[in-house]
Backbone as CSV, one residue per row, in Angstrom:
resi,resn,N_x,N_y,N_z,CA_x,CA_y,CA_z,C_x,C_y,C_z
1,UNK,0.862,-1.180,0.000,0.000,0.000,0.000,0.899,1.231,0.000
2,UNK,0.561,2.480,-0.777,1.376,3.144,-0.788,0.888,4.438,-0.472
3,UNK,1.230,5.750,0.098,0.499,7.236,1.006,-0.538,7.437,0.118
4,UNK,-0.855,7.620,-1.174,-2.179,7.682,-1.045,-3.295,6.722,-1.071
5,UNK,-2.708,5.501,-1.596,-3.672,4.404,-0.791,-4.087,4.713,0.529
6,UNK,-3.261,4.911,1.771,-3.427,4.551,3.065,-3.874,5.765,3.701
7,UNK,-4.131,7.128,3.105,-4.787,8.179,3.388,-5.725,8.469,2.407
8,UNK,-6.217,7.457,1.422,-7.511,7.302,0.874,-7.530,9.057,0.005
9,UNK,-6.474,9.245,-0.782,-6.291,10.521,-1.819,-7.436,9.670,-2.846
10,UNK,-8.630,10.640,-3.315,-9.045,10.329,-3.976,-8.653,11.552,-5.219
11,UNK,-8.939,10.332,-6.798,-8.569,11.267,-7.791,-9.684,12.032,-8.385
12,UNK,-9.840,13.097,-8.991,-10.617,14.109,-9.536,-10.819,14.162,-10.846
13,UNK,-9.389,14.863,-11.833,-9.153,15.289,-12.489,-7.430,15.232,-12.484
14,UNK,-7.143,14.752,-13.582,-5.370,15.101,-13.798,-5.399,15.121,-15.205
15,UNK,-4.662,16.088,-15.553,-4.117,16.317,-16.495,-3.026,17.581,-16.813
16,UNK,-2.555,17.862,-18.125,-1.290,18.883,-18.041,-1.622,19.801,-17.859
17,UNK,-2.983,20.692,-17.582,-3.517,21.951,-17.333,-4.210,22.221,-15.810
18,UNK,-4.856,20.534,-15.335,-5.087,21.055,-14.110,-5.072,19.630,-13.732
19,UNK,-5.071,19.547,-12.504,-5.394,18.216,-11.720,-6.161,18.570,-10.322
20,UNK,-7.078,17.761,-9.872,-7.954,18.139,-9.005,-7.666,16.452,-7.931
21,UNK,-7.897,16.982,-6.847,-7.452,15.506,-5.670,-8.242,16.195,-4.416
22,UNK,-8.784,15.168,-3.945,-9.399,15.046,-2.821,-8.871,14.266,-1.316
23,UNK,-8.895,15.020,-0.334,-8.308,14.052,1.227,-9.652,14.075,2.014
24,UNK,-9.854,12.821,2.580,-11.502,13.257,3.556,-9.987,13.654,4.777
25,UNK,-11.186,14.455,5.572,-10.161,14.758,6.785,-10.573,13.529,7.946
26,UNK,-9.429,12.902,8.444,-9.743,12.395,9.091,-8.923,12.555,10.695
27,UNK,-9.157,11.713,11.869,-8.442,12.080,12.539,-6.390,11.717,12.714
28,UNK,-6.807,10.787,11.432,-5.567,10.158,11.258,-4.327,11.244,10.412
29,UNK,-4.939,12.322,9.866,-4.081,13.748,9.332,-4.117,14.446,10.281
30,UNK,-4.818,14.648,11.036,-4.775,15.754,12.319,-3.719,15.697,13.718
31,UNK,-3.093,16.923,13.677,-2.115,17.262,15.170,-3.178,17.185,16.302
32,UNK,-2.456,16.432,17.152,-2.653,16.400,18.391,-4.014,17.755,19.047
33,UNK,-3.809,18.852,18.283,-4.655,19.919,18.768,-5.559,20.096,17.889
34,UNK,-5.929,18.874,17.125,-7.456,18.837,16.248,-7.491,19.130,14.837
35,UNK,-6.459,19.680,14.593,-6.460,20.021,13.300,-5.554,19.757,12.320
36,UNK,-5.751,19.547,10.817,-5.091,18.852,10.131,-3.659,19.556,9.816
37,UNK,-2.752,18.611,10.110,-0.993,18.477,9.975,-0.944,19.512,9.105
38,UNK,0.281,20.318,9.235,0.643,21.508,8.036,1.590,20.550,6.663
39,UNK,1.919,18.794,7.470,3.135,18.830,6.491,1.563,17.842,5.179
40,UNK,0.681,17.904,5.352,-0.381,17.072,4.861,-0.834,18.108,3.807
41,UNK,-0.911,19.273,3.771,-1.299,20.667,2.994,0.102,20.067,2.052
42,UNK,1.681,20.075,2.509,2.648,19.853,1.693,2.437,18.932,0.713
43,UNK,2.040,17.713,1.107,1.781,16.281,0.623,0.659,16.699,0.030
44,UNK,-0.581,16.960,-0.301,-1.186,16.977,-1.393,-0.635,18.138,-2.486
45,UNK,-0.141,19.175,-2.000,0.044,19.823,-2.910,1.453,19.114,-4.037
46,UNK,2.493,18.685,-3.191,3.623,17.677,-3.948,2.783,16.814,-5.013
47,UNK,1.622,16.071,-4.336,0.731,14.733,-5.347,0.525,15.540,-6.022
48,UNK,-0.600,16.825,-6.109,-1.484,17.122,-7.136,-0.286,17.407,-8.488
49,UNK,0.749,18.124,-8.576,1.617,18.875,-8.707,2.497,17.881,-9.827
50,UNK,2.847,16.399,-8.897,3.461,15.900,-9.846,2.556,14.580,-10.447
51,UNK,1.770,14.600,-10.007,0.425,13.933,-10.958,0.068,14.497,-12.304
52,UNK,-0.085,16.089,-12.557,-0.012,16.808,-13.184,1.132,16.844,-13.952
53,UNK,2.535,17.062,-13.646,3.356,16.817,-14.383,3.502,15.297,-15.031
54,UNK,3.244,14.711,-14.339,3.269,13.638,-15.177,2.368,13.661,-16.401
55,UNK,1.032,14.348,-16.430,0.654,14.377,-17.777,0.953,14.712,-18.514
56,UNK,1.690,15.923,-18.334,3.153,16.192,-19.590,3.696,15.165,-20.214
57,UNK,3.837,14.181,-19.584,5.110,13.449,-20.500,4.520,12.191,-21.395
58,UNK,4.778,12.137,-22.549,4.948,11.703,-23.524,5.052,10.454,-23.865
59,UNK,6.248,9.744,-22.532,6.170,8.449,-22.541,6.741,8.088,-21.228
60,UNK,7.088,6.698,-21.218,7.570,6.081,-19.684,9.000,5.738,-19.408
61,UNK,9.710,6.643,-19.978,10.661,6.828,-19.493,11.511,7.764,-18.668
62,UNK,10.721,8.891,-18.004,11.137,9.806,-17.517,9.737,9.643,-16.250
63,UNK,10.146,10.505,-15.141,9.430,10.576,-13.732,9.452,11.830,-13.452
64,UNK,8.260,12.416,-12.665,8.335,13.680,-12.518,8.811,13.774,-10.867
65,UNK,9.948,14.547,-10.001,9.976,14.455,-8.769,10.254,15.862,-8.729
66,UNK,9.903,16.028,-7.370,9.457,16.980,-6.499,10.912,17.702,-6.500
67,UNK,11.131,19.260,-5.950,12.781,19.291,-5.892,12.307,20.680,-5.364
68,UNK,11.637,21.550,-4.902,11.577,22.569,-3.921,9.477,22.412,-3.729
69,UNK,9.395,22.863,-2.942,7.599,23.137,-1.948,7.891,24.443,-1.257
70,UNK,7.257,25.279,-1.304,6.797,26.504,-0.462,5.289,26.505,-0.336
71,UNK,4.927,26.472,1.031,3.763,26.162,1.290,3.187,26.816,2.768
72,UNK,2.274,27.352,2.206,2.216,29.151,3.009,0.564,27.968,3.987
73,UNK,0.214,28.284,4.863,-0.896,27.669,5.665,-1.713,28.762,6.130
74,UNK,-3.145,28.566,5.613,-3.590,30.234,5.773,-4.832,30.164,6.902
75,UNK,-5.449,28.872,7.113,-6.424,28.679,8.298,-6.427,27.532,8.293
76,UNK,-6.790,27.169,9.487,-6.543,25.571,9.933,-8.008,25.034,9.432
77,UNK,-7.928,23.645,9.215,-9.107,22.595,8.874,-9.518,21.381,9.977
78,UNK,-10.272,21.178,10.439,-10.815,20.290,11.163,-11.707,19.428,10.800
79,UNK,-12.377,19.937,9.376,-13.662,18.358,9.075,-14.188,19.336,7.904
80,UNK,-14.633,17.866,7.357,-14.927,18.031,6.233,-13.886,17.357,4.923
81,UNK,-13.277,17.773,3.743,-13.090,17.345,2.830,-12.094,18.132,2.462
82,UNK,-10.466,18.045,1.939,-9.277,19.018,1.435,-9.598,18.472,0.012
83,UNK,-9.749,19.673,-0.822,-9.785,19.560,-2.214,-8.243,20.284,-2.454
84,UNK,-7.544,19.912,-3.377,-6.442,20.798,-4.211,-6.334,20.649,-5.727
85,UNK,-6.111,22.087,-5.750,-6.467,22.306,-7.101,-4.929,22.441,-7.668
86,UNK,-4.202,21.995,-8.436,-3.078,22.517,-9.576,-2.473,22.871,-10.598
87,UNK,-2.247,24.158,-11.019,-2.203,24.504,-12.394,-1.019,24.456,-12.873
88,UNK,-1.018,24.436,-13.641,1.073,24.722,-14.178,1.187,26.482,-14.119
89,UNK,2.485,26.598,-13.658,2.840,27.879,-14.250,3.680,28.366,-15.309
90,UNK,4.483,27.253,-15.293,5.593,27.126,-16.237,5.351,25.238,-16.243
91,UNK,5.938,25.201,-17.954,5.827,23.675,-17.774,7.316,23.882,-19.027
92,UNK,8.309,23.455,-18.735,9.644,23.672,-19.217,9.995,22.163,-20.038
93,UNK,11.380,21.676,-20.422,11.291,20.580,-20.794,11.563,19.321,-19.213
94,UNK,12.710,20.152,-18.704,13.150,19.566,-17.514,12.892,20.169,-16.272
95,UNK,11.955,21.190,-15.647,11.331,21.739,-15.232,10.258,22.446,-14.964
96,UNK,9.503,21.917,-14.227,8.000,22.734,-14.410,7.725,22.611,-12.907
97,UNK,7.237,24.459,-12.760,6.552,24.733,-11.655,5.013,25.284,-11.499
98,UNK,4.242,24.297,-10.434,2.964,24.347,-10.240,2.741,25.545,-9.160
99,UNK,1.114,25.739,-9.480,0.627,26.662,-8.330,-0.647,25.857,-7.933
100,UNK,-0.500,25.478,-6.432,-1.307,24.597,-5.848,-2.186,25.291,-4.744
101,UNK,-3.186,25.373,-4.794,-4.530,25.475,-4.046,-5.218,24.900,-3.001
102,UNK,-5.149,25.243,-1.933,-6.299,23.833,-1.317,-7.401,24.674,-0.563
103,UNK,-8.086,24.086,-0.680,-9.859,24.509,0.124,-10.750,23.217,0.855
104,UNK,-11.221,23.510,1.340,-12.350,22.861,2.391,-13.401,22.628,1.173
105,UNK,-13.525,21.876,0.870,-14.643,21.596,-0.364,-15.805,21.986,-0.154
106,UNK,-16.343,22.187,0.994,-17.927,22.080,1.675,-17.722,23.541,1.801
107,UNK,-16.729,24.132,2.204,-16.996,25.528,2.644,-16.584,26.766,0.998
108,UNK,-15.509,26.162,0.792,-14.607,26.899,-0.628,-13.542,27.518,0.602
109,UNK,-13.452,27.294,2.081,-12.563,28.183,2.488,-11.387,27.955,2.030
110,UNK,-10.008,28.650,1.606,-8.972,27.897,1.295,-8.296,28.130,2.422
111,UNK,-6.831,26.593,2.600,-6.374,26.570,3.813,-5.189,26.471,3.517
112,UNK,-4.579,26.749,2.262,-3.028,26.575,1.806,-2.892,27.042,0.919
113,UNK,-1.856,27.322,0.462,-1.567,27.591,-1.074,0.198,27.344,-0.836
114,UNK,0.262,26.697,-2.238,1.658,26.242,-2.605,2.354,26.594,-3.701
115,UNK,3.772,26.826,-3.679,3.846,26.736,-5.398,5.594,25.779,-4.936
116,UNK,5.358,24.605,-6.274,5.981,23.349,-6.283,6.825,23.150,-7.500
117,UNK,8.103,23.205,-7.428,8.933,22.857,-8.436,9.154,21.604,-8.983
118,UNK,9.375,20.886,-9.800,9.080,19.625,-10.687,10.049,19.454,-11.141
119,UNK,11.072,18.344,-11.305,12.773,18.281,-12.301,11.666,16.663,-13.234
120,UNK,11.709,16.540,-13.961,11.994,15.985,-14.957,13.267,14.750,-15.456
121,UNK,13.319,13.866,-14.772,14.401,12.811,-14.920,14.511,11.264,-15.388
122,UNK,14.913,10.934,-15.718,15.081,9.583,-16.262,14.237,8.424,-14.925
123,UNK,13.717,7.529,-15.256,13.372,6.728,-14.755,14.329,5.655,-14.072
124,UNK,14.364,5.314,-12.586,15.552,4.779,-12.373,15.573,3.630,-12.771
């Protein structure tokens, strides 16, 4: 089983223009003081980001990995549903950086915003 198996990431939408992903909140993402982990805002925005980059590519020999996250936390979440949204901003040959979104699905409040750098590399 692998992190989004075992935190139940459901998929939306992916592709090279946007990708859409869903987290139910549960208590199993949440700090000790009720509310969901800041490094969990990181982790979907990394998935949506290089899910997305991966629709860029062409064929199966190259992998899209992660290689910088800035990820700003703007109100905390406690229940309900993390939607993230990701667009490209740049999509380069060996680099592409996303701008990642997240909101409370039920409310539209947003509770993060990211922007995620992408390298482009050979498959090991």
């Amino acid at each position: 089983m692998n992190a989004l198996e075992y935190l139940n990431v459901q998929f939306d939408t992916i592709s090279a223009t946007k990708t859409i992903i869903r987290l139910p909140i549960s208590d199993n993402i949440k700090q000790p003081y009720g509310i969901v982990h800041g490094g969990i805002n990181a982790f979907l925005a990394e998935t949506a980001a290089s899910l997305g980059a991966q629709a860029t590519m062409i064929d199966d020999t190259h992998v899209p990995v992660g290689v910088d996250i800035h990820t700003h936390h703007l109100s905390p979440a406690d229940k309900g549903t993390l939607l993230a949204i990701a667009t490209p901003i740049k999509l380069g040959h060996r680099i592409q950086t996303w701008q990642v979104n997240i909101f409370i699905e039920e409310t539209q409040q947003q509770t993060a915003t990211s922007t995620v750098t992408i390298m482009v590399t050979s498959k090991p």
